[in-house]
Tab-separated table of C-alpha atoms in Angstrom:
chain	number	residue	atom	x	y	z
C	23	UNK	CA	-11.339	69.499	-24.299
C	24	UNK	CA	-12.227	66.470	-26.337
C	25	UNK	CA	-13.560	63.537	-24.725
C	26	UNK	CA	-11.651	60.270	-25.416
C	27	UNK	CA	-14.666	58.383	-26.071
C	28	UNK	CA	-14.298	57.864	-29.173
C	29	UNK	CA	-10.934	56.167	-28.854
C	30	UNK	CA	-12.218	52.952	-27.796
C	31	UNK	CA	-12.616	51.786	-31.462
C	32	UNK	CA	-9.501	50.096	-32.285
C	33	UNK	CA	-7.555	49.010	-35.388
C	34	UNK	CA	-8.842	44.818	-35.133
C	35	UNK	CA	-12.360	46.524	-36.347
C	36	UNK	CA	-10.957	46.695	-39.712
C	37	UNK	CA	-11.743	42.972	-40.661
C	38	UNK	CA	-9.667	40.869	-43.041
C	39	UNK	CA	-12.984	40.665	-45.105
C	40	UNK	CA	-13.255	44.608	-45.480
C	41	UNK	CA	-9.834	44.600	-47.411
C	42	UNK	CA	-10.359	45.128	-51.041
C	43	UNK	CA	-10.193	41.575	-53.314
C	44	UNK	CA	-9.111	40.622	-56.270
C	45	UNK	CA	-12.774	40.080	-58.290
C	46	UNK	CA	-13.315	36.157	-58.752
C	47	UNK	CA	-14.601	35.787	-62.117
C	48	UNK	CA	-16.798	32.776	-60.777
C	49	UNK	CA	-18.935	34.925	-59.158
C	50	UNK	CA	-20.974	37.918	-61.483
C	51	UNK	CA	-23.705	39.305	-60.022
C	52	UNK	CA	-25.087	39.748	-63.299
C	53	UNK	CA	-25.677	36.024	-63.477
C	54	UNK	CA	-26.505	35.334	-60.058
C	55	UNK	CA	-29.454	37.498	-59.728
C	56	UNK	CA	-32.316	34.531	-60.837
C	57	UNK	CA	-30.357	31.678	-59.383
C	58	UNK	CA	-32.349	29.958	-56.072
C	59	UNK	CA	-29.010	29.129	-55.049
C	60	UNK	CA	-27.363	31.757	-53.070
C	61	UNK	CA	-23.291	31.747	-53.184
C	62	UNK	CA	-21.655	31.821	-49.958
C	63	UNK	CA	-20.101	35.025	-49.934
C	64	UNK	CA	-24.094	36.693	-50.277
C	65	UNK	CA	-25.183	34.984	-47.037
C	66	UNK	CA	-24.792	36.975	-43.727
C	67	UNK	CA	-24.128	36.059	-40.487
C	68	UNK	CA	-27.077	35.097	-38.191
C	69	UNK	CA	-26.840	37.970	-36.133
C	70	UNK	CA	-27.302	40.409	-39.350
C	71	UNK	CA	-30.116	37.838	-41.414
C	72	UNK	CA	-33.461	39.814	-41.815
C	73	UNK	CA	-36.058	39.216	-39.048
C	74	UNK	CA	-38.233	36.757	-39.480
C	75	UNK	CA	-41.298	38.889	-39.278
C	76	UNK	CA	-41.987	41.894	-40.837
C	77	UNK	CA	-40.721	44.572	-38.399
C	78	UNK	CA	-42.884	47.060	-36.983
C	79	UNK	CA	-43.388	50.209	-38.544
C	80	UNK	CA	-41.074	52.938	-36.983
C	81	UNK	CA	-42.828	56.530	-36.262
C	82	UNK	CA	-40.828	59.334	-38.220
C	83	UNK	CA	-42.869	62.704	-38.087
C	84	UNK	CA	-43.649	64.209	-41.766
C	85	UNK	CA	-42.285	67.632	-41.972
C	86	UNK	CA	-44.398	69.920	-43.947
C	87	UNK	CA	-41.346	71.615	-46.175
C	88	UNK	CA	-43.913	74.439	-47.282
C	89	UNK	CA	-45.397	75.754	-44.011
C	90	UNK	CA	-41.879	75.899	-42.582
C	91	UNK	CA	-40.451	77.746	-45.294
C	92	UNK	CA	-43.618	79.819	-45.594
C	93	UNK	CA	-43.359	81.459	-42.297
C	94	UNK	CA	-45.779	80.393	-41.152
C	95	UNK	CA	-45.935	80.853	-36.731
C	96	UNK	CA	-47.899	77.769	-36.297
C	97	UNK	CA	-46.147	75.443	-39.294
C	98	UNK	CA	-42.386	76.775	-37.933
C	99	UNK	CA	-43.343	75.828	-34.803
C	100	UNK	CA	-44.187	72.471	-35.531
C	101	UNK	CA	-41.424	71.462	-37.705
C	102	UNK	CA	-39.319	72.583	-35.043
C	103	UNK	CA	-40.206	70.880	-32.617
C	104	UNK	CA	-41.193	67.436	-34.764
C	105	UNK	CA	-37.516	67.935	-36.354
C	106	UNK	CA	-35.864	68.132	-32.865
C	107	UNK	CA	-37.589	65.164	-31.462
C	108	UNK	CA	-36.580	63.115	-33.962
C	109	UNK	CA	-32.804	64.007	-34.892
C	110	UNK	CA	-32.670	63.531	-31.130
C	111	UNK	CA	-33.929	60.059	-30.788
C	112	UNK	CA	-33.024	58.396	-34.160
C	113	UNK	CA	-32.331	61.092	-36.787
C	114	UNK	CA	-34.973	60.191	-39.569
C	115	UNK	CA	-37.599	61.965	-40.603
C	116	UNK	CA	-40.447	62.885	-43.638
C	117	UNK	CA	-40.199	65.656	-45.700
C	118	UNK	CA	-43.620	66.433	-47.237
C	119	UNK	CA	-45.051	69.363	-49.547
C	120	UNK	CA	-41.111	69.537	-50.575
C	121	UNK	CA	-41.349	71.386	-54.108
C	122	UNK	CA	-39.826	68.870	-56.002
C	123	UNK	CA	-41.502	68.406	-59.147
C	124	UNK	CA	-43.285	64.756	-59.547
C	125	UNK	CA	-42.452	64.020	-63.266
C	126	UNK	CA	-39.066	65.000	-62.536
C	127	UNK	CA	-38.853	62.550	-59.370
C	128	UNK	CA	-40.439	59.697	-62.360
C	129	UNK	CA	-37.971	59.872	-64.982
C	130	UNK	CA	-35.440	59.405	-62.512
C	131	UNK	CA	-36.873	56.232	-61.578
C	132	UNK	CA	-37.524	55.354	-65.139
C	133	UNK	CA	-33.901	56.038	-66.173
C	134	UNK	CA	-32.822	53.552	-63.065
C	135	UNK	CA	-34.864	50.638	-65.129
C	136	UNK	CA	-33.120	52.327	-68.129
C	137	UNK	CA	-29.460	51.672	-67.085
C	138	UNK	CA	-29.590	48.465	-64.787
C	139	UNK	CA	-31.562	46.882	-67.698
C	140	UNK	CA	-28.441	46.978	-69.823
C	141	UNK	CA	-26.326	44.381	-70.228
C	142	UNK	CA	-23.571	43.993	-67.748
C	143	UNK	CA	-20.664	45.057	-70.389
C	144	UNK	CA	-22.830	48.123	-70.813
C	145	UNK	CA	-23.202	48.940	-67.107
C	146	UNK	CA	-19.028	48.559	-66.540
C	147	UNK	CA	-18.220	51.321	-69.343
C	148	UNK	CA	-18.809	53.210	-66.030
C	149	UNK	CA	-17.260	50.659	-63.748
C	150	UNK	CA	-15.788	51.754	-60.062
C	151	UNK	CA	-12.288	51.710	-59.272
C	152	UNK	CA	-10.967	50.653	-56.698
C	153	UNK	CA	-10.830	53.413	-54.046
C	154	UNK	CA	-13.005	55.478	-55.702
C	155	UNK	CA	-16.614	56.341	-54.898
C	156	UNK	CA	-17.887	57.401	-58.289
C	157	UNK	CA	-18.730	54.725	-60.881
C	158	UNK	CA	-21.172	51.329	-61.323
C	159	UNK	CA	-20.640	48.257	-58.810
C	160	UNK	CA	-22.360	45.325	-58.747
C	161	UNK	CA	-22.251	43.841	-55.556
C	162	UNK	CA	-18.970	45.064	-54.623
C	163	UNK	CA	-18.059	41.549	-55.544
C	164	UNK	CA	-14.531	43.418	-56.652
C	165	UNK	CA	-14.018	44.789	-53.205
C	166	UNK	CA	-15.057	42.439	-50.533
C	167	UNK	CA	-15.213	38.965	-50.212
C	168	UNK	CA	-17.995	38.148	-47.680
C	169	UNK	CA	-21.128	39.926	-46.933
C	170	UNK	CA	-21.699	41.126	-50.533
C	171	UNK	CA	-25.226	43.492	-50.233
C	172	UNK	CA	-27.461	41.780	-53.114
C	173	UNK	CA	-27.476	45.077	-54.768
C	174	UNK	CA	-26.054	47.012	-57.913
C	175	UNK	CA	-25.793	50.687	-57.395
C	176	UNK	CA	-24.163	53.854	-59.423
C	177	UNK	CA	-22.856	56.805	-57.934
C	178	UNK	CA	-21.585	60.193	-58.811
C	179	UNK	CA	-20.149	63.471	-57.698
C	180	UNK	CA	-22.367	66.563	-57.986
C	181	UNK	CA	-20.736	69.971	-57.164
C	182	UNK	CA	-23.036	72.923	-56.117
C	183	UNK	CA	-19.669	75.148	-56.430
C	184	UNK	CA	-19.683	77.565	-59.423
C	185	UNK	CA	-18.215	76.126	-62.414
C	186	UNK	CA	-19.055	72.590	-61.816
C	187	UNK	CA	-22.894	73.098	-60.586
C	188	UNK	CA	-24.295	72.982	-63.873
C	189	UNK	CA	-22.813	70.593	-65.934
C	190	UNK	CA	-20.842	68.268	-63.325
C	191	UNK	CA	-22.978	64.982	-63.293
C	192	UNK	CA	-24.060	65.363	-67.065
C	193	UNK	CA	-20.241	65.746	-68.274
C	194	UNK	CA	-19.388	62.547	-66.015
C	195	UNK	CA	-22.583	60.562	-67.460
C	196	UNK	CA	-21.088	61.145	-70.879
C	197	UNK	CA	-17.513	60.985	-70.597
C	198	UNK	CA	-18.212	57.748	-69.073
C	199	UNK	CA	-21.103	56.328	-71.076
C	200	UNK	CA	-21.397	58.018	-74.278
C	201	UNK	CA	-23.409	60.322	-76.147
C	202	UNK	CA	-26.645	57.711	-76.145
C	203	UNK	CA	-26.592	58.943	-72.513
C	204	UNK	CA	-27.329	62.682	-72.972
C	205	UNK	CA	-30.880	62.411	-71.229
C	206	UNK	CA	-29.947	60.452	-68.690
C	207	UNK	CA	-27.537	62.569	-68.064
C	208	UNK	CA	-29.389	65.821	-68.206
C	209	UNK	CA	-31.870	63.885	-65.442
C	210	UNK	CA	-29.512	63.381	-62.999
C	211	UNK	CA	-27.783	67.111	-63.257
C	212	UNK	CA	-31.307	68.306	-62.834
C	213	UNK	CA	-32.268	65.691	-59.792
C	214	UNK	CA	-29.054	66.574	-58.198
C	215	UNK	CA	-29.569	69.999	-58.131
C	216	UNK	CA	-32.906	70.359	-57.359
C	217	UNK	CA	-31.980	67.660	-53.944
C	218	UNK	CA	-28.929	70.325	-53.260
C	219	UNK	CA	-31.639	73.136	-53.055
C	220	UNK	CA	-33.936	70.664	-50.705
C	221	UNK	CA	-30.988	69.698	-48.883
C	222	UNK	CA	-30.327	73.629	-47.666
C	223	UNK	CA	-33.818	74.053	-46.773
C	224	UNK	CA	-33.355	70.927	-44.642
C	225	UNK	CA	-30.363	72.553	-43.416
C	226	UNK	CA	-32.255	75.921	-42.408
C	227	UNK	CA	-34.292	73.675	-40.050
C	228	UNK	CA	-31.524	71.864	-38.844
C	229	UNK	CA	-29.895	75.067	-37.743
C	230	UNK	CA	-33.510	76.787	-36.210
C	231	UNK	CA	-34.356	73.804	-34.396
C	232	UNK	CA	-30.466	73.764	-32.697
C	233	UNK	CA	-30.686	77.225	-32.143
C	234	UNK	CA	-28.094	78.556	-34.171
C	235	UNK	CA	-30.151	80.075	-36.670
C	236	UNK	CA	-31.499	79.496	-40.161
C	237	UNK	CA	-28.192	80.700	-41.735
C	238	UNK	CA	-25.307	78.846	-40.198
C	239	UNK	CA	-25.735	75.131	-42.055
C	240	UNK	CA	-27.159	76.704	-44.944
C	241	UNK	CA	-24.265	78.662	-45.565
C	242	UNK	CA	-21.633	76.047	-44.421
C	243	UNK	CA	-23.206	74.064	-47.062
C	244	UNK	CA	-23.972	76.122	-50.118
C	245	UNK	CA	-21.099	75.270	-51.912
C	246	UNK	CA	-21.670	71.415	-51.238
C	247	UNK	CA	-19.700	68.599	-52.818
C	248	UNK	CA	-22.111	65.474	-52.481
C	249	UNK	CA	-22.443	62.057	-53.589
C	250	UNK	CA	-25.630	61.017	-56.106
C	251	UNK	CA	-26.216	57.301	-55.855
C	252	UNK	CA	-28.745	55.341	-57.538
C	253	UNK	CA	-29.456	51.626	-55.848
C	254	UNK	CA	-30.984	49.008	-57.913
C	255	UNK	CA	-32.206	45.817	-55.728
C	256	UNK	CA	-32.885	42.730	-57.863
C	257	UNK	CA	-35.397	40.171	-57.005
C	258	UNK	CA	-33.784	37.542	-54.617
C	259	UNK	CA	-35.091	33.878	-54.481
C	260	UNK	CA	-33.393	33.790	-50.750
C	261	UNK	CA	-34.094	37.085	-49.195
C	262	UNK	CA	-33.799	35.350	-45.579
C	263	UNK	CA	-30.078	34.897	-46.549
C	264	UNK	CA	-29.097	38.182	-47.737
C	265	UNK	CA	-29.622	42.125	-47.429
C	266	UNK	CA	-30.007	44.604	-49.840
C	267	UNK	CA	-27.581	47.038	-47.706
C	268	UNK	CA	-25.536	46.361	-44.554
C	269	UNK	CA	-25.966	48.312	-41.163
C	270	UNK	CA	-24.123	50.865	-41.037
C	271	UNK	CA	-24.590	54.704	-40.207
C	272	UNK	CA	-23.872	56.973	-43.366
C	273	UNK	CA	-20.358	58.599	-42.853
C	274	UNK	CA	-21.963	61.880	-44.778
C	275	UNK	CA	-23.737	64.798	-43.176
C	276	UNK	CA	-27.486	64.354	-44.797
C	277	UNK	CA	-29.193	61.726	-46.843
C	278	UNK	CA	-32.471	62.693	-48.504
C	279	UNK	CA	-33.657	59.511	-49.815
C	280	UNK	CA	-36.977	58.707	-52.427
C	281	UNK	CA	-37.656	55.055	-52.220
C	282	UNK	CA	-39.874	53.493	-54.559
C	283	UNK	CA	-43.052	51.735	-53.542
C	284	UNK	CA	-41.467	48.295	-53.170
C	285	UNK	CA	-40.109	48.790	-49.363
C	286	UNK	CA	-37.395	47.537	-47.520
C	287	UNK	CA	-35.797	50.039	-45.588
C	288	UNK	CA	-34.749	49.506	-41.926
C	289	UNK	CA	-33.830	51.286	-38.958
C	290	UNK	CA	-32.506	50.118	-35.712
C	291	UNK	CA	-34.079	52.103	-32.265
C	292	UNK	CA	-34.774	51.091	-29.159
C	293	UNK	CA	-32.481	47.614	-29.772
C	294	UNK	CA	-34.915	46.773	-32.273
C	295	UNK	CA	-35.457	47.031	-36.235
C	296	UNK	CA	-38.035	48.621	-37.543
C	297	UNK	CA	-39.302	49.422	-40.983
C	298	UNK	CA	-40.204	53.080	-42.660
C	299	UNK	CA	-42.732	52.622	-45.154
C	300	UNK	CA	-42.815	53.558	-48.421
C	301	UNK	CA	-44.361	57.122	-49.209
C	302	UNK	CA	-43.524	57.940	-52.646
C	303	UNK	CA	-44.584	61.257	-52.378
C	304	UNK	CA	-41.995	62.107	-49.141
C	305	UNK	CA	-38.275	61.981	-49.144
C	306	UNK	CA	-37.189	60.510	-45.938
C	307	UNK	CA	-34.418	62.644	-44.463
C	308	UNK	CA	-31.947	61.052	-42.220
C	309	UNK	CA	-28.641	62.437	-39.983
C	310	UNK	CA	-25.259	61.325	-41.077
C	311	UNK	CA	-21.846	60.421	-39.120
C	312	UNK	CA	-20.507	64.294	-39.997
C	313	UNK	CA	-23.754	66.462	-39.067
C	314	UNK	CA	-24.010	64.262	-36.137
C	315	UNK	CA	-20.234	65.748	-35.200
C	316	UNK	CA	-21.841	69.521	-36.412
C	317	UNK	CA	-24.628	68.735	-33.880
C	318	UNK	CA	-21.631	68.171	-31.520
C	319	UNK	CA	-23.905	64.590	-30.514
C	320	UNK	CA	-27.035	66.086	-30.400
C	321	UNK	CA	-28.646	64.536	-33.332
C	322	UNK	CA	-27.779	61.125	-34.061
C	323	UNK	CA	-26.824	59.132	-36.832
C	324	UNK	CA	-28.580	55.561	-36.657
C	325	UNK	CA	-27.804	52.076	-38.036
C	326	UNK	CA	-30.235	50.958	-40.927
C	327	UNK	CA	-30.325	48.582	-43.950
C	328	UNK	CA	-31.742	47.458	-47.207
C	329	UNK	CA	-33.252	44.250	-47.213
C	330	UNK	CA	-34.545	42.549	-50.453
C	331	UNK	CA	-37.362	39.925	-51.998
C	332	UNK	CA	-38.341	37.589	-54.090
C	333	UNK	CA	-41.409	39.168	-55.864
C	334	UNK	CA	-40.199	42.704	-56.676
C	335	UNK	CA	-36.909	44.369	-57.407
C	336	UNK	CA	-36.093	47.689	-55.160
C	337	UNK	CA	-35.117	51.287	-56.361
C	338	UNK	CA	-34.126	54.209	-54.542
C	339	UNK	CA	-32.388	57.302	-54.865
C	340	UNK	CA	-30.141	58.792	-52.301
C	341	UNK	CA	-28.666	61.966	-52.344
C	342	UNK	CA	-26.047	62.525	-49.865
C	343	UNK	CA	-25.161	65.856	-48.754
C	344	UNK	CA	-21.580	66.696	-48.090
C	345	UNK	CA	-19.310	69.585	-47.119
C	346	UNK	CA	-17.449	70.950	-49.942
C	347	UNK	CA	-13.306	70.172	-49.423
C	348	UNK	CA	-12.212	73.185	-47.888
C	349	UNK	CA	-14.733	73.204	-44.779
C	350	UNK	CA	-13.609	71.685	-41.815
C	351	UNK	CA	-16.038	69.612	-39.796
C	352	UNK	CA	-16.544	71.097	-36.436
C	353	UNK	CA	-20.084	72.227	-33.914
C	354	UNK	CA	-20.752	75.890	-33.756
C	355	UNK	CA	-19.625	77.530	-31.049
C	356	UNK	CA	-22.810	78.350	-29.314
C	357	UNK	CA	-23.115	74.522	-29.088
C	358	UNK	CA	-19.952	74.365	-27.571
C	359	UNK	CA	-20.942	77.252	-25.269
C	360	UNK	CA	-23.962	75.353	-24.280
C	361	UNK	CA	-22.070	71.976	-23.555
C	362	UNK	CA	-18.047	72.900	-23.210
C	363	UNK	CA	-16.615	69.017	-23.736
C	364	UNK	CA	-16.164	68.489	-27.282
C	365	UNK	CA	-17.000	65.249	-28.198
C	366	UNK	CA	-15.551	65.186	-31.098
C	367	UNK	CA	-12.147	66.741	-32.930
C	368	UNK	CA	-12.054	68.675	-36.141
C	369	UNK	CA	-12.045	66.927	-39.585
C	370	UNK	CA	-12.499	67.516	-43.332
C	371	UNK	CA	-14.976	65.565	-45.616
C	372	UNK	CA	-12.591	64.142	-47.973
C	373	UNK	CA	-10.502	62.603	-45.207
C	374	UNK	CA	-13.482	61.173	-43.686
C	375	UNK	CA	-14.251	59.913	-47.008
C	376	UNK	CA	-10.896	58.447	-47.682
C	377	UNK	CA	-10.939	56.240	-45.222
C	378	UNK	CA	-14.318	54.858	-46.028
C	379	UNK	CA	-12.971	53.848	-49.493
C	380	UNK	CA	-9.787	52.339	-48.660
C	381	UNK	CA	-9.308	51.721	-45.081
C	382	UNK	CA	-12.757	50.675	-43.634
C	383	UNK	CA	-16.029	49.178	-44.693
C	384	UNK	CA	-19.021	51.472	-43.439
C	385	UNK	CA	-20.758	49.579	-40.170
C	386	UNK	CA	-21.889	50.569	-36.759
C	387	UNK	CA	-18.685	52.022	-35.987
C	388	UNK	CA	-17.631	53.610	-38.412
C	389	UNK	CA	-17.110	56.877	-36.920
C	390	UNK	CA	-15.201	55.632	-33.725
C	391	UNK	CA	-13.034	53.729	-36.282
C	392	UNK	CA	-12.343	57.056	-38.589
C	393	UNK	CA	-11.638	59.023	-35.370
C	394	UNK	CA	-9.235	56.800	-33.661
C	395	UNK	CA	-7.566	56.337	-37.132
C	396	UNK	CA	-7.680	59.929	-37.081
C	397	UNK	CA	-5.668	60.085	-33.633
C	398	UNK	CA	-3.202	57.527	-34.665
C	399	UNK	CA	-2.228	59.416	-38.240
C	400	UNK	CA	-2.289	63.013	-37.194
């Protein structure tokens, strides 16, 4: 039976503000980035303002990628456990010793400065439309009208499913931005599929440490149809005003994330925020909205945000890990077995998705608001 939890969300969530806006050509975040006067629609509400302090630093184990994978008793173990503790309490962790070659990790970064140091014009050859997930935005300022993150990002789909896996992000960097594009292109295809191979290793621990196996996730998500998006976060001469990012809770199953080694990342535990330091050589690894609905509630997702400053712009690049189309969204059954009440009632990605781009702006709630939606519409 599926609990009715989730039901308490209703429709008034879905703020006047989140609907999408006709772009007021006033306000460019192109132009806005150096100016010590910070337009209304940028400033939050006091409630959401960065603290005052520097938040303390929140404890998220490193996972040592290569001694789980290697078989070893002791390293399995230990990732096992650290992994379960974790996804349990807040859902973010390190993942060390990962594989992932350094230079390659550096001209991704370098071909961030690359693109968001074009001129604006440029940057909208690949501009997002509206509904759509894939393309640049700056600011959103063409989708919302308050709470704009001070941030320009670009995002695009990559495809582990055989055609598309090994051409699918370099074909959409060039349709969209031309043949001076080819490396940064070929960059991103190879980024995006070497964080598709981390992602299943990820997801063999996932499934040991739930006790369903190393094979389950890994094969539910081998043919994965995910989300690359790079994040660009300007200086800001009011960074007490603004944020980089929102809370929310990601509505996808897995973000692997590399953050420069500016800073600014936030999580919110124990009615608190705290910060995760920057470790350039780690990816941090947090739980998304749909694994936490594969984990049938047993991992969480948890609220977090970007915030900015006025000394250093901000890069990061997060790889989210989705389902492919056809999959639908539901626990195993031995953790059904182990706890009968399903919290939570069947789905597929793209819906979930869907409503994220044209029905609801990603928050705290997001996933009570997609599953009552879900109740009312099927």
């Amino acid at each position: 039976m599926i609990s009715s939890s989730y039901a308490a969300a209703t429709t008034t969530t879905m703020h006047d503000e989140t609907h999408e806006v006709d772009q007021d050509k006033s306000l460019v975040f192109d132009f806005l980035k150096n100016n010590s006067k910070i337009p209304q629609q940028f400033i939050w509400p006091d409630d959401e303002k960065p603290c005052p302090q520097p938040p303390p630093p929140l404890h998220v184990p490193p996972i040592d990628l290569n001694d789980y994978l290697s078989g070893d008793p002791l390293g399995v173990s230990n990732a096992i456990r650290l992994v379960n503790e974790a996804c349990r309490k807040h859902g973010f962790f390190l993942v060390v010793n990962h594989g992932i070659d350094s230079k390659l990790i550096d001209e991704a970064h370098k071909n961030m400065d690359f693109f968001f140091g074009k001129p604006l014009l440029e940057k909208e050859r690949a501009k997002r439309k509206v509904g759509d997930y894939c393309g640049y935005a700056s600011s959103f300022t063409s989708r919302f009208s308050c709470n704009l993150p001070w941030k320009e990002t670009l995002s695009f789909r990559y495809s582990a499913e055989f055609p598309y896996s090994d051409h699918i992000v370099q074909s959409y960097i060039l349709n969209v931005m031309g043949q001076e594009y080819t490396h940064f292109g070929n960059v991103y295809q190879k980024y995006c599929e070497e964080m598709s191979k981390l992602s299943l290793s990820v997801m063999e621990l996932l499934g040991e440490s739930l006790g369903v196996g190393r094979a389950y996730f890994r094969e539910f998500f081998e043919g994965n149809d995910s989300i690359m998006r790079l994040n660009y976060y300007p200086i800001c001469q009011k960074p007490d005003l603004t944020l980089g990012t929102g809370p929310h809770c990601d509505p996808t199953s897995l973000t692997i994330l590399h953050q420069d080694d500016v800073g600014g990342l936030q999580v919110f535990v124990d009615q608190k925020w705290h910060s995760i330091p920057s470790n350039t050589n780690a990816f941090v690894v947090n739980i998304g909205d749909t694994f936490m609905v594969m984990s049938n509630g047993t991992y969480k997702s948890c609220l977090h945000r970007a915030v900015v400053n006025c000394t250093r712009a901000r890069k990061s690049l997060a790889f989210f890990l989705c389902p492919n189309k056809d999959k639908i969204v539901r626990p195993p059954k031995e953790l059904i077995t182990r706890n009968p009440a399903r919290r939570f009632p069947d789905f597929t990605w793209p819906v979930f998705l869907e409503f994220t781009q044209k029905h609801y702006r990603a928050d705290k709630n997001t996933l009570d608001a997609f599953l009552h939606w879900l109740l009312l519409n099927t």
